[in-house]
PDB file of C-alpha atoms in Angstrom:
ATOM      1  CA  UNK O  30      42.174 -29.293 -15.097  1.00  0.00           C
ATOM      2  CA  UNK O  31      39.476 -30.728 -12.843  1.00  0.00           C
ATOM      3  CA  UNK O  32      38.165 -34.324 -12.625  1.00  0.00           C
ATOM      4  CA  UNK O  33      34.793 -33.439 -14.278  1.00  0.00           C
ATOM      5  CA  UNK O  34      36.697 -31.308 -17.097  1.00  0.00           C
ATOM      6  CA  UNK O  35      38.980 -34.286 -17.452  1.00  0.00           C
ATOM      7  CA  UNK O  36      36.035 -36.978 -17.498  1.00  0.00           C
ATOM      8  CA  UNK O  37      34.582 -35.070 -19.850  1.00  0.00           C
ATOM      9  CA  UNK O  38      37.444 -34.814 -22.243  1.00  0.00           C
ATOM     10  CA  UNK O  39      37.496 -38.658 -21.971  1.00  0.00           C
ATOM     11  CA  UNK O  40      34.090 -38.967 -23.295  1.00  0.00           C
ATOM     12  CA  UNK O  41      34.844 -36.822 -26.073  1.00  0.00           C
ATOM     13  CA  UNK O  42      37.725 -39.309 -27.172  1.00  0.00           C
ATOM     14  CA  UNK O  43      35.271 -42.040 -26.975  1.00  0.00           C
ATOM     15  CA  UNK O  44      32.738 -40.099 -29.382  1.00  0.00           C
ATOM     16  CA  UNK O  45      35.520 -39.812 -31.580  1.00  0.00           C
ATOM     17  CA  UNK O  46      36.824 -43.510 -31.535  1.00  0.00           C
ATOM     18  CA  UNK O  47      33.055 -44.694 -32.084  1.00  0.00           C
ATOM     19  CA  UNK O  48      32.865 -42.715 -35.187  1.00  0.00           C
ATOM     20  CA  UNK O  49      36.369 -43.902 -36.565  1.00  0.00           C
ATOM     21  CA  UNK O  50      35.305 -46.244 -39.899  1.00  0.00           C
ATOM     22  CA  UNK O  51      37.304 -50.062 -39.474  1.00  0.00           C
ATOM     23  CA  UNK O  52      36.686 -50.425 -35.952  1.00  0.00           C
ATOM     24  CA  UNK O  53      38.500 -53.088 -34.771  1.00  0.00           C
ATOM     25  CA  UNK O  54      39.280 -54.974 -31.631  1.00  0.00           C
ATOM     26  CA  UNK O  55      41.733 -52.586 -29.895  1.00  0.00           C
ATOM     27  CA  UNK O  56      39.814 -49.729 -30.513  1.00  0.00           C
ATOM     28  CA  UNK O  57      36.776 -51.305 -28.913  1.00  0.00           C
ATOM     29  CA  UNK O  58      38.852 -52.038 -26.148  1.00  0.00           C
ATOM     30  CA  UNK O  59      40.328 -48.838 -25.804  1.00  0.00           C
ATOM     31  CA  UNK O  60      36.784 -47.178 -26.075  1.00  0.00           C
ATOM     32  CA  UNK O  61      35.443 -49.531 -23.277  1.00  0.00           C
ATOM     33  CA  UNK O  62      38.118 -48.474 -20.477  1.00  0.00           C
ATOM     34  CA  UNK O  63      37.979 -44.790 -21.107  1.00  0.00           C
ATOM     35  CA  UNK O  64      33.798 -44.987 -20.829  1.00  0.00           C
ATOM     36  CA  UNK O  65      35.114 -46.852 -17.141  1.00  0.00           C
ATOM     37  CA  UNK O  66      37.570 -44.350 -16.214  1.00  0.00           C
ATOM     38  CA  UNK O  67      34.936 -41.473 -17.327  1.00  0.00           C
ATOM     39  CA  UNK O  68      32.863 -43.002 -15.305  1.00  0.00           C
ATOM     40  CA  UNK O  69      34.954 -43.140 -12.531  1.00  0.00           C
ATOM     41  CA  UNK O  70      36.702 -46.688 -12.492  1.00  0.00           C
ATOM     42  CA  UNK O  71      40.007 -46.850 -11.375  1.00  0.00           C
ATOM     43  CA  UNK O  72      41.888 -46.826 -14.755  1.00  0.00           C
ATOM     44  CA  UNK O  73      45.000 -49.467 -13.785  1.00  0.00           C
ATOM     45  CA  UNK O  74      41.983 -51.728 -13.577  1.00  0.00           C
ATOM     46  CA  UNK O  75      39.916 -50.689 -17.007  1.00  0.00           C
ATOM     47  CA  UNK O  76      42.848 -51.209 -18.671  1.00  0.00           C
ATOM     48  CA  UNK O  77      43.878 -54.188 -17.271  1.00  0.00           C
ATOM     49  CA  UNK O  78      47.447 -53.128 -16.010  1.00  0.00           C
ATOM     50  CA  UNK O  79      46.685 -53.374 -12.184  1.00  0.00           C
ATOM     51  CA  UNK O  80      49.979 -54.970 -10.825  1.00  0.00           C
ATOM     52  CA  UNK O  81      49.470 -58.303  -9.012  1.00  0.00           C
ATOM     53  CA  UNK O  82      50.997 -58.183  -5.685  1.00  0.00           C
ATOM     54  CA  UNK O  83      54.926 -58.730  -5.365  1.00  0.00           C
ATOM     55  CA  UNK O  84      55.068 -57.485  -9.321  1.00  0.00           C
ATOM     56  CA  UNK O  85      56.766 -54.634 -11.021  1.00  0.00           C
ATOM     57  CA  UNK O  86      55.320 -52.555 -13.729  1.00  0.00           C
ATOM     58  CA  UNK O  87      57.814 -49.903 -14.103  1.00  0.00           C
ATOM     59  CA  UNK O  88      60.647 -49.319 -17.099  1.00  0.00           C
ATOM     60  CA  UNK O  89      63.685 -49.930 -14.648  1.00  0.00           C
ATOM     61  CA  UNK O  90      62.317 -53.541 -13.721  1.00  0.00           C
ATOM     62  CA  UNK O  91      61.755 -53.794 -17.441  1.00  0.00           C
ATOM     63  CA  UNK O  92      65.379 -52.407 -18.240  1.00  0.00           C
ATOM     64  CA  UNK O  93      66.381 -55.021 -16.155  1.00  0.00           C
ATOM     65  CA  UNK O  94      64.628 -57.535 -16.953  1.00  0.00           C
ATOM     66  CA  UNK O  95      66.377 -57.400 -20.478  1.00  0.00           C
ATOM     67  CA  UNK O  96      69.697 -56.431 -19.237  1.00  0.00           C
ATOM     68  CA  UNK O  97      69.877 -59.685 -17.134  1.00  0.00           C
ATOM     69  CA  UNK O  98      68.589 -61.759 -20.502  1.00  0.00           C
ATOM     70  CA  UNK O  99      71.808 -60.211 -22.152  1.00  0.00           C
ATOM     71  CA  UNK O 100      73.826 -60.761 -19.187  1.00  0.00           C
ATOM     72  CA  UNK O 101      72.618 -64.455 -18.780  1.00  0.00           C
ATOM     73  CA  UNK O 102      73.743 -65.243 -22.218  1.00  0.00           C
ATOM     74  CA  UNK O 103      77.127 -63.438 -22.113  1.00  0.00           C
ATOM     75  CA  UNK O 104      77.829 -65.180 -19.056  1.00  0.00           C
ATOM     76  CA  UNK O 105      76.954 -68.487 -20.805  1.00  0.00           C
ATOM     77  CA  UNK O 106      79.169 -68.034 -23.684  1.00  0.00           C
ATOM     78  CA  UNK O 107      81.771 -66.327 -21.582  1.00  0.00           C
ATOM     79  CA  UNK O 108      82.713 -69.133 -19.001  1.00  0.00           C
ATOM     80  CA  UNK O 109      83.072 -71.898 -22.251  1.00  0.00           C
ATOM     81  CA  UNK O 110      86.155 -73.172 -23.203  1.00  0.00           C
ATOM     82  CA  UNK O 111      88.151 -71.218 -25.650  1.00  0.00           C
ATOM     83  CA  UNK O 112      88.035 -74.891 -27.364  1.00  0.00           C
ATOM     84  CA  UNK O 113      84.104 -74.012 -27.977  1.00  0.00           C
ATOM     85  CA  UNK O 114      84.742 -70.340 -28.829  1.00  0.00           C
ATOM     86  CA  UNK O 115      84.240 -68.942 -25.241  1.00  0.00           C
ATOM     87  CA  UNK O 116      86.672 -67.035 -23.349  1.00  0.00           C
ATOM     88  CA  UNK O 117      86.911 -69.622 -20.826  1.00  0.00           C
ATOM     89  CA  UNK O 118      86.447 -67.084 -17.795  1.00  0.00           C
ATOM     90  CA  UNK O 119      85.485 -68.773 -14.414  1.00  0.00           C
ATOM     91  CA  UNK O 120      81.473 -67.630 -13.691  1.00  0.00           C
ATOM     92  CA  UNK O 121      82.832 -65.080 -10.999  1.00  0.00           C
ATOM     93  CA  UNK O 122      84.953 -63.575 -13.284  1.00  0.00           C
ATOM     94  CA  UNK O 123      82.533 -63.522 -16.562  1.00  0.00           C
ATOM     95  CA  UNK O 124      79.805 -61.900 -13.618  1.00  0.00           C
ATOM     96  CA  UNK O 125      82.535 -59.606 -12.574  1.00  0.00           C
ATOM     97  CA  UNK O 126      82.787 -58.290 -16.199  1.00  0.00           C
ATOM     98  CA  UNK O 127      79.320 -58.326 -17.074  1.00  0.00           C
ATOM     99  CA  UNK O 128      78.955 -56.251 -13.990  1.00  0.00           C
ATOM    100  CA  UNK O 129      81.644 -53.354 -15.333  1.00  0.00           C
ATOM    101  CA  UNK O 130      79.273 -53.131 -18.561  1.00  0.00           C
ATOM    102  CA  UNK O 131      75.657 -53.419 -17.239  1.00  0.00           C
ATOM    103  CA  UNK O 132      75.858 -51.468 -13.230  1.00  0.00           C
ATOM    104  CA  UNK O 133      72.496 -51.640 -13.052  1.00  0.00           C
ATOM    105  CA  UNK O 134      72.019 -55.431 -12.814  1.00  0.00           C
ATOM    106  CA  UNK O 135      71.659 -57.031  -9.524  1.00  0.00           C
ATOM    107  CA  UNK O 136      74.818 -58.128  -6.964  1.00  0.00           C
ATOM    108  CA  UNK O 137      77.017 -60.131  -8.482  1.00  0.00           C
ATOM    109  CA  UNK O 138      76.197 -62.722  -5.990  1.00  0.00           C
ATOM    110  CA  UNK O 139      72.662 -62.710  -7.365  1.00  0.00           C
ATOM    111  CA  UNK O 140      74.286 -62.908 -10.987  1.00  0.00           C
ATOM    112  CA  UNK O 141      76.295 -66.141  -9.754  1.00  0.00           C
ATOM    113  CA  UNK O 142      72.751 -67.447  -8.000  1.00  0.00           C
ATOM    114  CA  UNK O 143      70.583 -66.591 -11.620  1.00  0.00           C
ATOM    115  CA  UNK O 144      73.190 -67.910 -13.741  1.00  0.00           C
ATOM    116  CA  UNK O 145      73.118 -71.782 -11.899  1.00  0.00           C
ATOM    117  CA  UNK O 146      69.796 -71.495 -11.308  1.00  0.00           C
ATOM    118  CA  UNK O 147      69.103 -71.637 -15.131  1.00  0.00           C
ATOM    119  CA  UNK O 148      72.034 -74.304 -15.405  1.00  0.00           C
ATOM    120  CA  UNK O 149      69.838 -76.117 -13.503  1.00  0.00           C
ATOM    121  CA  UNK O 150      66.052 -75.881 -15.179  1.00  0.00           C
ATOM    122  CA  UNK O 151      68.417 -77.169 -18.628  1.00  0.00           C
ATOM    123  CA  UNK O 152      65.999 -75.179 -20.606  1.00  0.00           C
ATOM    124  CA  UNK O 153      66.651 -72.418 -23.205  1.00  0.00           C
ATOM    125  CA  UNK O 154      65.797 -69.240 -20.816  1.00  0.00           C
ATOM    126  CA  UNK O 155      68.611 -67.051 -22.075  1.00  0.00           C
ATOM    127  CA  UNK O 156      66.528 -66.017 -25.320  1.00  0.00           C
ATOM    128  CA  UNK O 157      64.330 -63.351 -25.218  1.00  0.00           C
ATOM    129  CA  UNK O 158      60.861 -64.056 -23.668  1.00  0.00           C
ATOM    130  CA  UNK O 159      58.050 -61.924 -25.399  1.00  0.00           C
ATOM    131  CA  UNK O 160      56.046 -60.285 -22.450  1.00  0.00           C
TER     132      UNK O 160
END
């Protein structure tokens, strides 16, 4: 398909989102970044998912992002005393088994760093964080 054929294929979605009845606000937004990119606007930019320098967009940095979240808190409950219903593992030995079940996280040595590092801030960071 060429660029005009595509642009053009744009602006017939947009016809057909303006004459949807109920519009509402994502459908105005959605209407306003394919006019952009029909017109020729870069379309990470019209609809407003133009990385920042240094950051990730893609699903494996996503996948991971999660995966560490679940790792953080099985480490956490892992390396408490059986007393407190942990397993009382040592943190390089909780990492090292966290590891086994999630290969795509970071070095275990990164693990051990992450997992004091939020020790440290003494905040609740192992929950979920909505995006």
């Amino acid at each position: 398909m060429s660029v005009r054929k595509g642009q053009a294929r744009l602006r017939k979605l947009v016809n057909l989102l303006e004459n949807l009845p109920n519009s509402n606000e994502d459908i105005e937004f959605l209407k306003s970044a394919l006019k952009e990119i029909a017109s020729g606007k870069d379309a990470n930019i019209a609809l407003r998912v133009k990385a920042k320098r240094g950051e990730r967009k893609g699903e494996y940095s996503r996948k991971t992002k999660i995966q560490k979240a679940y790792a953080m808190t099985w480490i956490a409950s892992a390396v408490l005393p059986e007393d407190q219903d942990g397993l009382g593992y040592s943190i390089t030995k909780a990492v090292s088994q966290v590891k086994k079940l999630l290969p795509d996280l970071p070095a275990e040595s990164s693990l051990i760093r992450n997992y004091n590092d939020y020790k440290k801030i003494g905040t609740e960071l192992f929950g979920m964080q909505p995006e």
